[in-house]
Structure formats: structure tokens, C-alpha cells
C-alpha positions as a printed Julia matrix, in Angstrom:
289×3 Matrix{Float64}:
 53.69  -4.44    4.54
 52.04  -1.06    4.28
 53.58   2.35    4.57
 52.63   5.87    5.6
 50.38   7.4     2.96
 48.91  10.89    2.73
 45.52  11.15    1.05
 44.78  14.76    0.14
 41.31  15.96   -0.82
 40.75  19.49   -2.07
 38.06  21.98   -1.21
 35.72  24.51   -2.73
 35.68  26.01   -6.22
 37.09  25.04   -9.59
 40.72  23.88   -9.74
 43.61  23.52  -12.19
 43.94  20.1   -13.87
 44.25  17.17  -11.5
 47.95  16.38  -11.99
 48.93  20.03  -11.68
 46.91  20.54   -8.52
 48.3   17.36   -6.97
 51.88  18.44   -7.76
 51.26  21.82   -6.12
 49.94  20.15   -2.95
 53.05  17.97   -2.78
 55.27  21.02   -3.32
 53.53  23.0    -0.55
 53.8   20.07    1.87
 57.51  19.6     1.14
 58.2   23.34    1.38
 56.57  23.42    4.8
 58.59  20.46    6.07
 61.81  22.1     4.86
 61.11  25.62    6.13
 59.47  24.67    9.44
 61.43  21.61   10.51
 64.5   21.44    8.27
 63.23  18.13    6.83
 64.03  17.7     3.17
 61.8   14.93    1.85
 62.3   13.76   -1.73
 59.13  13.73   -3.78
 59.59  10.02   -4.44
 59.64   9.36   -0.68
 56.29  11.08   -0.06
 53.54   8.51   -0.67
 50.69  10.78   -1.74
 47.28  10.16   -3.29
 45.21  13.14   -4.4
 41.41  12.95   -4.43
 40.2   15.37   -7.11
 36.52  16.09   -7.57
 36.35  19.52   -9.26
 35.66  17.89  -12.64
 32.39  16.54  -11.27
 31.08  20.08  -10.94
 33.05  22.15  -13.47
 33.32  21.2   -17.18
 36.77  22.75  -17.69
 39.63  23.16  -15.19
 41.3   26.49  -14.5
 44.25  27.25  -16.73
 46.57  30.12  -17.59
 45.24  33.53  -16.61
 42.05  31.93  -15.34
 43.9   30.7   -12.26
 44.39  33.71   -9.97
 45.85  31.63   -7.13
 48.65  29.33   -8.29
 51.15  27.74   -5.98
 54.4   29.68   -5.78
 57.28  28.93   -3.38
 57.54  31.6    -0.7
 61.35  31.99   -0.98
 61.53  33.19    2.61
 63.79  31.95    5.37
 62.9   30.11    8.54
 59.54  28.79    9.68
 56.25  30.15    8.41
 54.31  32.31   10.91
 52.44  30.71   13.78
 50.12  31.87   16.58
 52.89  30.68   18.89
 54.52  34.02   18.15
 51.3   36.03   17.9
 48.85  34.98   20.61
 46.13  37.37   19.44
 45.8   35.5    16.15
 44.64  32.41   18.05
 41.62  34.17   19.58
 38.16  34.12   17.92
 37.49  37.24   15.86
 34.49  39.54   16.33
 32.89  37.95   13.25
 33.44  34.53   14.79
 31.88  35.52   18.11
 28.85  37.11   16.41
 28.33  34.04   14.24
 28.51  31.73   17.27
 25.64  33.58   18.91
 23.54  33.59   15.75
 24.4   29.94   15.12
 22.94  28.89   18.46
 19.74  30.8    17.66
 19.52  29.14   14.24
 19.92  25.67   15.7
 17.36  26.31   18.43
 14.83  27.46   15.81
 15.73  24.7    13.34
 16.06  27.4    10.66
 19.36  28.54    9.13
 18.8   31.66    7.0
 22.3   33.04    7.68
 23.93  29.76    6.72
 21.77  29.57    3.6
 23.29  32.87    2.47
 26.84  31.81    3.35
 26.5   28.5     1.54
 24.75  29.8    -1.56
 26.82  32.92   -2.14
 30.19  32.3    -0.47
 30.51  28.51   -0.32
 28.55  27.59   -3.43
 29.95  24.08   -3.84
 28.69  23.17   -0.37
 25.24  24.23   -1.47
 25.6   22.1    -4.61
 26.81  19.15   -2.56
 23.47  18.93   -0.81
 21.32  19.92   -3.78
 22.86  17.44   -6.26
 22.83  13.84   -4.99
 24.71  12.52   -8.03
 27.56  14.96   -7.45
 27.61  14.19   -3.73
 27.72  10.42   -4.27
 30.42  10.65   -6.95
 32.65  12.87   -4.79
 32.35  10.48   -1.87
 33.1    7.5    -4.1
 36.45   8.96   -5.12
 37.59   9.12   -1.5
 36.18   5.64   -0.81
 38.25   4.24   -3.67
 41.43   5.97   -2.43
 40.9    4.55    1.06
 40.25   1.05   -0.29
 43.48   1.21   -2.32
 45.37   2.17    0.86
 43.9   -0.69    2.9
 47.34  -1.95    4.01
 48.77   1.51    4.75
 48.7    3.92    7.67
 46.8    6.9     6.29
 46.76  10.6     7.06
 43.8   12.27    5.35
 44.58  15.95    4.72
 41.18  17.43    3.94
 40.91  21.07    2.92
 37.66  23.01    3.27
 34.76  21.02    1.8
 37.09  18.03    1.57
 36.66  17.73    5.34
 32.91  17.36    4.92
 33.38  14.66    2.29
 35.89  12.87    4.53
 33.56  12.97    7.53
 30.64  11.64    5.47
 32.71   8.79    4.01
 34.18   7.76    7.37
 30.83   7.81    9.18
 29.09   5.93    6.34
 31.8    3.25    6.35
 31.36   2.93   10.1
 27.6    2.44    9.66
 27.76  -0.17    6.9
 30.81  -2.04    8.18
 33.16  -1.16    5.32
 36.74  -1.89    6.46
 39.06   1.08    6.55
 42.82   1.52    7.01
 44.21   3.06   10.18
 43.4    6.72    9.62
 44.35  10.05   11.11
 42.55  13.16    9.88
 43.77  16.74    9.53
 41.02  19.15    8.53
 42.28  22.44    7.08
 39.95  25.44    6.98
 36.94  23.21    7.71
 33.32  24.47    7.58
 32.14  21.69    9.91
 31.17  24.25   12.55
 28.44  25.82   10.39
 24.99  25.37   11.9
 23.35  24.11    8.71
 26.05  21.53    8.08
 25.77  20.24   11.64
 22.02  19.76   11.18
 22.51  17.94    7.88
 25.26  15.73    9.3
 23.08  14.83   12.29
 20.18  13.99    9.96
 22.34  11.57    7.97
 24.69  10.09   10.56
 23.08  10.66   13.94
 25.09  12.17   16.78
 28.07  14.32   15.87
 31.24  12.51   16.91
 34.7   11.51   15.83
 34.45   8.64   13.27
 35.37   5.24   14.71
 38.24   4.63   12.26
 40.19   7.71   13.37
 43.21   7.44   15.61
 43.57  11.25   15.64
 41.69  14.29   14.34
 43.4   17.67   14.26
 41.43  20.67   13.05
 43.62  23.52   11.79
 41.88  26.88   11.4
 42.97  30.42   10.67
 40.73  32.7    12.71
 40.5   35.08    9.71
 39.15  32.28    7.48
 35.39  32.76    7.07
 34.89  29.02    6.4
 35.92  28.2     9.97
 33.39  30.38   11.82
 31.39  28.75   14.57
 32.23  26.88   17.73
 35.49  24.97   17.79
 34.98  21.4    16.63
 36.12  19.81   19.91
 33.0   21.21   21.54
 30.73  19.94   18.79
 32.0   16.45   17.9
 32.06  13.95   20.77
 34.95  11.49   21.17
 34.7    8.11   19.47
 34.52   4.84   21.43
 38.32   4.72   21.63
 38.37   8.15   23.29
 39.79  10.01   20.29
 38.87  13.69   20.44
 39.11  16.57   18.0
 42.11  18.77   18.7
 41.5   22.35   17.51
 44.7   24.17   16.55
 44.72  27.84   15.44
 47.2   28.62   12.65
 48.23  31.56   10.49
 47.6   30.93    6.8
 50.24  33.12    5.13
 49.36  32.4     1.48
 49.32  35.4    -0.86
 48.17  35.6    -4.45
 50.66  36.8    -7.11
 49.19  40.31   -6.74
 50.06  40.27   -3.02
 46.49  39.89   -1.74
 46.09  37.42    1.1
 43.75  34.43    1.07
 43.43  32.98    4.57
 41.47  29.98    3.22
 43.96  28.75    0.6
 45.06  25.12    0.8
 48.75  25.83    0.1
 48.95  28.2     3.05
 47.46  25.6     5.39
 49.79  22.88    4.08
 52.84  25.09    4.78
 51.94  25.99    8.37
 54.32  24.82   11.11
 51.38  23.07   12.76
 50.61  20.91    9.73
 54.29  20.14    9.21
 54.5   18.87   12.8
 51.42  16.68   12.34
 52.86  15.18    9.18
 56.34  14.65   10.62
 54.85  12.91   13.66
 52.69  10.73   11.44
 55.63   9.74    9.22
 57.78   9.01   12.25
 55.13   6.88   13.95
 54.35   4.93   10.79
 58.02   4.48    9.89
């Protein structure tokens, strides 16, 4: 018999060593469950596989003072903030609205100069993902292996940032070549899948943009202040799969702060601690249990 398993896949930029990064993801997930829902889940009871690919692109992991953004418990009380208590934070920002207009022009022209700048200078690993086929194939293979090892489980893929792109590519490729997959739900966190250039590249490789066939649910969590999430909401871009599964876009507030107090609305730990992610995970664990 299988069990409920979380497969986490990280996003952009260099990371601390694999085991350390995986432990910090587990800690952020468990902190969110405790603070948001009063659920205290022992680490041993959280079946978790971490897909780590930073070593494919960076020769040495971050360590010591080189890591400006470690995981630290928040030490606050009660649930983390949510747009449920701040409706304005759920609305698209001015930057978002401007990008949406420019994005439509880029797609109509088939040219993406704005996205080229964003990818090369702000989201460099995404640029590398498409420029370096060996890196792209190796990153995908790590997720494929994790999914194969979870063949008997119910799986929730928690994909942060560029991890969402890798997950989408792997799921659509498996659909095309008939590779069997476990029952999967997907939670994308701070996903760049609304960028015009990525949509064009995904359409070139996979055909129409739609929810992968293996998915029983796809929830897209985005902080409106997170530059990686600019563009149209994913529900309007990715058509339902044959089973009628649609993307559900859910605005959140990513409350992560660096040790110096500066905010980072894109950070994985902040997304993993949101009330919205905690509810997704609790519902998944309950349904699979």
C-alpha cells in the first residue's frame, strides 16, 4: 500500500547543501501546519522527498556567510498573514498590469525582448535551462526518478519557482511518451509559468498549454509582489485536462524576511508557511490517509 508523499523541488539560484535545504523545507512546512492549523506533525510522519538540482549548475553550495537567506522559525503567534485579511494584497499590482499588456504584444509579435531581459538578468537559471540542454535534461531526470520511486504513493508535488517549470515539463513529457505516473496533485509556488517567453517555449515543446493529464489538482500560489509571478493568472492560460482538472490561482502573502529584516516575497520558506499552502497539504494528507 502506498502513502501520502510530498515531493518538493526547489527554484532559482544556488542553494545550501542538499540535506540542509531539504531539512529547512520540512521545517517550514511543519511550522506552517502548526501556526496556521494547530497541526503538529512529527518529522518522521511527513513522507518527504526533495528534488535538488542546484549542483548541476553551481560547483559549490552556499555555506556560512554566503547564504544570506537561511530558514529561521518566525517565533510569532497565530496564523501567518493571508489576503483573506487584506483584500488589496490579492489584486494585481501596477507592475503586473503593465506586464500583462506588454506580454500580449510580445506574443502577438512572436518576439520577447522584455522577457529576455527578465530571464537573463533576474531569472538567470531559467535562461540557462533553455540554453544548456544537458542541464535541462539532468534536472528533469531527477524529478522523473523521484516520481518513479513514488509509483505506489499519492503524491503532492510542491514546486517552487523554476521547479514548477521542471514539473510541468516532466509531467507533459510523461503524458506524451506513456510513462506511468503516480496520482499527482501539484502546488506551484511563485511560478514564472505566466511569462510570455516561457509560454512560447512550452507550446513549442508540448503543444497546447493545459493541465497535465496525471494531475488530480493544480493550485498556483502567488504573492502579487513577487516579480516571478507577473503575467496573466495561470487558470486563463492553461486549459483543463481531459478529466476537467483546472488550475486554481490563489493569491497569498509571502511573509519571509532575511536575517537583516529585508523581505523576499519570492522565498520558498515563506510560500511553504502560508495558510493557503498549509490547507492544501492538510487536505491532501487527509484525503490520502
